[in-house]
Short mmCIF file of C-alpha atoms in Angstrom, two decimals:
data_model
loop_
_atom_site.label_atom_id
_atom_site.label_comp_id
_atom_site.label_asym_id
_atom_site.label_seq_id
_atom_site.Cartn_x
_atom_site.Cartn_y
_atom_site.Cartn_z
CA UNK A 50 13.79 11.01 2.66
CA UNK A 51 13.06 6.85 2.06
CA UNK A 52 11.79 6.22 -1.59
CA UNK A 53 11.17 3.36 -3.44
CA UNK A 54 11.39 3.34 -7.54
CA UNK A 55 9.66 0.92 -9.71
CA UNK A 56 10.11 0.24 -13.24
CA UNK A 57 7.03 1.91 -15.55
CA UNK A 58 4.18 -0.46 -16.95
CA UNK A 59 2.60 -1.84 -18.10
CA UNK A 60 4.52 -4.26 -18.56
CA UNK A 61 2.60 -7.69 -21.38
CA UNK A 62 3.78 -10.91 -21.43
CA UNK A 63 2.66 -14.44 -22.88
CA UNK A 64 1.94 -17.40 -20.62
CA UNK A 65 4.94 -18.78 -19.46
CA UNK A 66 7.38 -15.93 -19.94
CA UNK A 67 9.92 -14.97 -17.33
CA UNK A 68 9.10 -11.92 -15.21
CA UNK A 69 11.52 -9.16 -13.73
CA UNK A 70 9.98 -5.92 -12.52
CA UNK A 71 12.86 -3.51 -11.18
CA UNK A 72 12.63 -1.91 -7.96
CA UNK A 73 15.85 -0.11 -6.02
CA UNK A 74 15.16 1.93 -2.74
CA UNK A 75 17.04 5.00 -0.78
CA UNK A 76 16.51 4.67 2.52
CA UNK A 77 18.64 5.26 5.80
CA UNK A 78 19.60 2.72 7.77
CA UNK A 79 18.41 -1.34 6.96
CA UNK A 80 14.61 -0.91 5.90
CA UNK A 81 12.80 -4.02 5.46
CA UNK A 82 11.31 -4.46 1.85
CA UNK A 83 8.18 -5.71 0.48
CA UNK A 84 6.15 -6.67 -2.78
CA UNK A 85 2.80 -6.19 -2.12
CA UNK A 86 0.14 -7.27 -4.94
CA UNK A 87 -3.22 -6.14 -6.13
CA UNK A 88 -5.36 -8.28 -7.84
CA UNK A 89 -8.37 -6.89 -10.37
CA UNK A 90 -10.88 -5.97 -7.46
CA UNK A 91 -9.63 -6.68 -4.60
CA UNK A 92 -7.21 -4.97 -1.61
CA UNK A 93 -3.44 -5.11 -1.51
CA UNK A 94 -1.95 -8.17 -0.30
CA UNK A 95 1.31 -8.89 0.81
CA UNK A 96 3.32 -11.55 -1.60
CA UNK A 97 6.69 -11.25 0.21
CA UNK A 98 9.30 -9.87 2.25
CA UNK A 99 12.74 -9.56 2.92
CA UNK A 100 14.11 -7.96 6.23
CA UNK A 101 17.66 -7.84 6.45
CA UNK A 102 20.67 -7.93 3.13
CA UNK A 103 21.17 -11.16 0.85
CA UNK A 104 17.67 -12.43 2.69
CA UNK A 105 15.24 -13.76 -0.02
CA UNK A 106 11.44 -13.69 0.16
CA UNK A 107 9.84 -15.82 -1.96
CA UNK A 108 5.65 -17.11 -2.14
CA UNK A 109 3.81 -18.25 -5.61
CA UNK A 110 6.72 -18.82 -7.29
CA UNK A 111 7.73 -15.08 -6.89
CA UNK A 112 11.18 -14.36 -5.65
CA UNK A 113 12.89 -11.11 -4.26
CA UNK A 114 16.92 -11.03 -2.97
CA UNK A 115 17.51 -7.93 -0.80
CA UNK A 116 20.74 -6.18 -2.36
CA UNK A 117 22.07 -3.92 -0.18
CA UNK A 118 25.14 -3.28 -2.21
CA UNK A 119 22.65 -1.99 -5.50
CA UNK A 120 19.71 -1.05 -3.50
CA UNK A 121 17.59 -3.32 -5.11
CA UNK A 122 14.54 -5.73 -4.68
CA UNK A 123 14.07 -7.09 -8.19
CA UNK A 124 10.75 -9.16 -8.28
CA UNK A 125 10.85 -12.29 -10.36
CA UNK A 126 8.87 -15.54 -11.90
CA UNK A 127 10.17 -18.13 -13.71
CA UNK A 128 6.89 -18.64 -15.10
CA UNK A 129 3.81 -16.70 -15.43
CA UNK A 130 0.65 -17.45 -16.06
CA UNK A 131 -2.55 -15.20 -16.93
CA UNK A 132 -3.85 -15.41 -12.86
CA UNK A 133 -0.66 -13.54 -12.30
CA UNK A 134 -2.09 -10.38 -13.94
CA UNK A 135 -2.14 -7.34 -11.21
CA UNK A 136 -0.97 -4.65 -9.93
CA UNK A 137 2.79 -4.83 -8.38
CA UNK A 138 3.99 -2.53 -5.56
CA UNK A 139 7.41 -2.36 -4.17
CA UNK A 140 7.50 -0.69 -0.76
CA UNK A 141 10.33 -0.30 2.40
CA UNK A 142 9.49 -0.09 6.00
CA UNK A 143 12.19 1.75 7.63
CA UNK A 144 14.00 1.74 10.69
CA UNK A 145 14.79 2.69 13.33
CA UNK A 146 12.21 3.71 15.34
CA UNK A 147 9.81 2.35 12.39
CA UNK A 148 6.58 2.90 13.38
CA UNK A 149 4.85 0.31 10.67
CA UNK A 150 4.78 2.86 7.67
CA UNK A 151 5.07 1.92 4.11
CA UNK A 152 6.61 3.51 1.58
CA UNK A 153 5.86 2.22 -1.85
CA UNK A 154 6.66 2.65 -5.64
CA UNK A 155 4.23 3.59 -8.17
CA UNK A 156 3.40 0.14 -8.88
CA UNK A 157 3.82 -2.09 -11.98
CA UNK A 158 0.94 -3.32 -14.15
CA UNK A 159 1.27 -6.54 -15.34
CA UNK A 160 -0.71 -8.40 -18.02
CA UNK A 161 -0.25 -11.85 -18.67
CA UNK A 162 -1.79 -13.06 -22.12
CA UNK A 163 -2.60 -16.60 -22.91
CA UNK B 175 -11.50 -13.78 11.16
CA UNK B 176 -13.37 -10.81 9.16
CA UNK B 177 -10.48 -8.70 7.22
CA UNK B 178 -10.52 -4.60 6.66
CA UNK B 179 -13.40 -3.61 5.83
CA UNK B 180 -13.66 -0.45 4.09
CA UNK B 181 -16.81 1.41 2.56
CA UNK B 182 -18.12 2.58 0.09
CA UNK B 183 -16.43 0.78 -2.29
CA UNK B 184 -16.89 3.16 -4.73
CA UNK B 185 -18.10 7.10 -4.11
CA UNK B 186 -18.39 9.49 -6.56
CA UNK B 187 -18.87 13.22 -5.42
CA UNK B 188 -19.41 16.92 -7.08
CA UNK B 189 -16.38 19.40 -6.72
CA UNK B 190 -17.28 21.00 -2.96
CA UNK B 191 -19.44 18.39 -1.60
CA UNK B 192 -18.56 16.27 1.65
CA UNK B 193 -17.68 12.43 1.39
CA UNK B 194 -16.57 10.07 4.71
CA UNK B 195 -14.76 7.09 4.30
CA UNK B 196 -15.04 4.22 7.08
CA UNK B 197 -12.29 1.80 7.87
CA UNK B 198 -13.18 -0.97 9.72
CA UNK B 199 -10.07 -2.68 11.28
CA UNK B 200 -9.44 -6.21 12.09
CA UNK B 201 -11.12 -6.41 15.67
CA UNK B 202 -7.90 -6.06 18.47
CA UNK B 203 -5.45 -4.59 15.96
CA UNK B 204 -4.20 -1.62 18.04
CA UNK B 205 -2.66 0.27 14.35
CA UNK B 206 -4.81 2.03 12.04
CA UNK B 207 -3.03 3.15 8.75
CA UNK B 208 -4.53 5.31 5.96
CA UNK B 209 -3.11 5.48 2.47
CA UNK B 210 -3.69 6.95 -0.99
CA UNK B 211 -3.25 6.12 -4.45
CA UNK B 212 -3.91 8.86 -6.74
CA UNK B 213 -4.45 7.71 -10.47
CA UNK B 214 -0.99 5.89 -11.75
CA UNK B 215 1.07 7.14 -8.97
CA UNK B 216 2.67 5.85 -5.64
CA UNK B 217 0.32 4.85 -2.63
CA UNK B 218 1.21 7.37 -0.06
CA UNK B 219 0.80 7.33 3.44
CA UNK B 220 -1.32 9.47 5.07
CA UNK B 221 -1.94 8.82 8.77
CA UNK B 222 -1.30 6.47 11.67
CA UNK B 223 -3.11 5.62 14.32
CA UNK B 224 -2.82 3.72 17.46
CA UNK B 225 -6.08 3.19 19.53
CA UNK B 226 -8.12 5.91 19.59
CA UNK B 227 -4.88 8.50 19.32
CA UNK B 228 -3.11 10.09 16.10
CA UNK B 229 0.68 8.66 16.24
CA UNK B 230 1.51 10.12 12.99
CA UNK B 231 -0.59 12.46 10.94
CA UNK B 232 2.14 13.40 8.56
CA UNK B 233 0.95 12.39 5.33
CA UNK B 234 -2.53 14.21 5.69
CA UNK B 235 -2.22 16.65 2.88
CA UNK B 236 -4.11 19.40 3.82
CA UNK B 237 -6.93 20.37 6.49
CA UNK B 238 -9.35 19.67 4.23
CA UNK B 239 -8.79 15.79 5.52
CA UNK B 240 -10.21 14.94 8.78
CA UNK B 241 -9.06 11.39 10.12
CA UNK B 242 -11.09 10.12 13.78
CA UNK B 243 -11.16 7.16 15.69
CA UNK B 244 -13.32 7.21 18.29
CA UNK B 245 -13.54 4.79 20.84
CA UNK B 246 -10.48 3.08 18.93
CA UNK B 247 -12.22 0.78 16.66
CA UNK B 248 -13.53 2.08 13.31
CA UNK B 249 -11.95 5.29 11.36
CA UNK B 250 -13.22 7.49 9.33
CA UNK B 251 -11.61 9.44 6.68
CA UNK B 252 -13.92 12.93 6.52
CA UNK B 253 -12.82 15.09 3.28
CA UNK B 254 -14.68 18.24 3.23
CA UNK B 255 -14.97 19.99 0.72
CA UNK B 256 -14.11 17.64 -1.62
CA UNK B 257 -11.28 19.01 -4.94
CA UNK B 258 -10.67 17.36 -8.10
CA UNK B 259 -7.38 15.91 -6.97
CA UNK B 260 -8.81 13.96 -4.25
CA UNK B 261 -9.89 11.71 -6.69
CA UNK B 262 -8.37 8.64 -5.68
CA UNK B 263 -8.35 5.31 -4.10
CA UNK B 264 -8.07 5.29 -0.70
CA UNK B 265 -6.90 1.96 1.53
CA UNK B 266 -6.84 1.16 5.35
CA UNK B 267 -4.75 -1.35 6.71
CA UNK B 268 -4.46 -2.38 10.68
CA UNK B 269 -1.63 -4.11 12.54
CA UNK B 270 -1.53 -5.72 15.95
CA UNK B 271 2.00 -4.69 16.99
CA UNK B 272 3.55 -1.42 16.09
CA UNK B 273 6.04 -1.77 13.27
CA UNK B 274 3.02 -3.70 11.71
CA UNK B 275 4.30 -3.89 8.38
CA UNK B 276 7.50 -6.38 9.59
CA UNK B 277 5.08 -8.06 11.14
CA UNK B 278 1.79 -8.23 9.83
CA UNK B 279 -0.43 -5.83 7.96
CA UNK B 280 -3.67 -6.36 6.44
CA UNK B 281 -5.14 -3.82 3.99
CA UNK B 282 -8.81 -3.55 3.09
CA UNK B 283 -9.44 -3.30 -0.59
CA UNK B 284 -9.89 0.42 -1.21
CA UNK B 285 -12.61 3.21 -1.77
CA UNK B 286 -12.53 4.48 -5.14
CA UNK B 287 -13.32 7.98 -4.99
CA UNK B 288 -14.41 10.08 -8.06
CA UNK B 289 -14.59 13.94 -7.49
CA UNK B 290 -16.20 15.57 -10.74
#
C-alpha cells in the first residue's frame, strides 16, 4: 500500500541554519503530496502542497519540489528561525478515486535554538 | 468562520473505562475525517465520513471504536472500553468537496488521550 517515510528527529538547529527534512513516498499512481505542520499547542496546519511531478509548493519561506523520478518531497528553509520550531509531517493523498485521505510520515521534530 | 473544534482537549481515563471524543466540523463541510497519532509514530487514518454516512471506516482498529454522525454535523469518536494503547492524540479534520485534502482540509487541534 501508499506510505510516506520521514527522516527521524529530532532534528536542533541554531537560528539561521538551513533546514532539509527528508521525506520519499510509495504510492501508485500520481498522489498529491503535502507538509503539514504542528505548532506547540495547536492543530495541524497545512504549509504546502505539490500536486503533480517537478511542481513546487512553497509558503513561509518553506519549499518542497515533487520528484517523481526519486520519490521524494524534501522540505527546506533557507533560514530558520526559533518560531519555526514544530512538529513536521509529510503526507500523500492518492489517486485515483482519492477519496480525501491522508497518509502521513511519522513526523519530524524540529527545534530551532537562538 | 469558526475552525474544528474538537473536545476535550485533554482526557485522561483508567484502563476499562469509557471516553467520547466530539468533532465539531466546519459548518457545511460535507467530509468528516478521523485520525490518530499514537506517541512518536505516524498519524493514521481512521475513518471517513460524508454527511451523516460512513464512506470509509477502514482505519478503525478494532470494535472497540465507535465513530457516529448523526444528523451529519458533529462526530463523535466513542472508545469503550478504553486499553493502554489507545493512548493517543486524536484529530478531526472536515472538507467541503470530496478529495478534501487537494483541495482544502482543516484539522482541529487534537484530543490528547491518556489511558492509565
Amino acid at each position: 500500500g501508499d506510505s510516506v517515510t520521514q527522516m527521524e528527529g529530532p532534528v536542533t538547529l541554531s537560528e539561521e541554519a538551513f533546514l532539509t527534512i527528508n521525506c520519499t513516498y510509495t504510492a501508485t499512481g500520481y498522489p498529491s503530496l503535502f507538509w503539514y505542520v504542528q505548532y506547540p499547542g495547536e492543530g495541524l496546519q497545512l504549509l504546502l502542497k505539490a500536486t503533480k511531478a517537478d511542481d513546487k509548493g512553497s509558503n513561509k519561506g518553506f519549499e518542497a519540489t515533487y520528484r517523481k523520478e526519486t520519490t521524494s518531497f524534501h522540505l527546506e528553509k533557507g533560514s530558520v528561525q526559533v518560531s519555526d520550531s514544530a512538529v513536521y509531517f509529510c503526507a500523500l493523498s492518492g489517486r485515483p478515486g482519492n477519496t480525501g485521505k491522508l497518509i502521513f510520515g511519522q513526523g519530524t521534530t524540529l527545534q530551532v535554538k537562538p | 468562520e469558526a475552525g474544528v473544534t474538537q473536545f476535550p482537549s485533554h482526557s485522561v481515563i483508567e484502563k476499562g473505562q469509557t471516553v467520547t471524543l466530539r468533532c465539531d466540523p466546519i459548518s457545511g463541510h460535507d467530509n468528516l475525517y478521523w485520525y490518530r497519532r499514537v506517541m512518536g509514530k505516524e498519524i493514521k487514518f481512521l475513518l471517513h465520513f460524508v454527511k451523516e454516512s460512513k464512506q470509509d471506516e477502514s482505519g478503525m482498529p478494532n470494535n472497540r471504536f465507535l465513530a457516529e454522525r448523526t444528523g451529519g454535523t458533529y462526530s463523535t469518536l466513542k472508545v469503550q472500553p478504553a486499553e493502554l494503547e489507545d493512548s493517543g492524540v486524536y484529530f478531526c479534520a472536515s472538507s467541503q468537496a470530496l478529495g478534501g485534502a487537494n483541495y482544502g482540509y482543516t484539522f482541529g487541534s487534537g484530543t490528547r488521550l491518556t489511558v492509565v
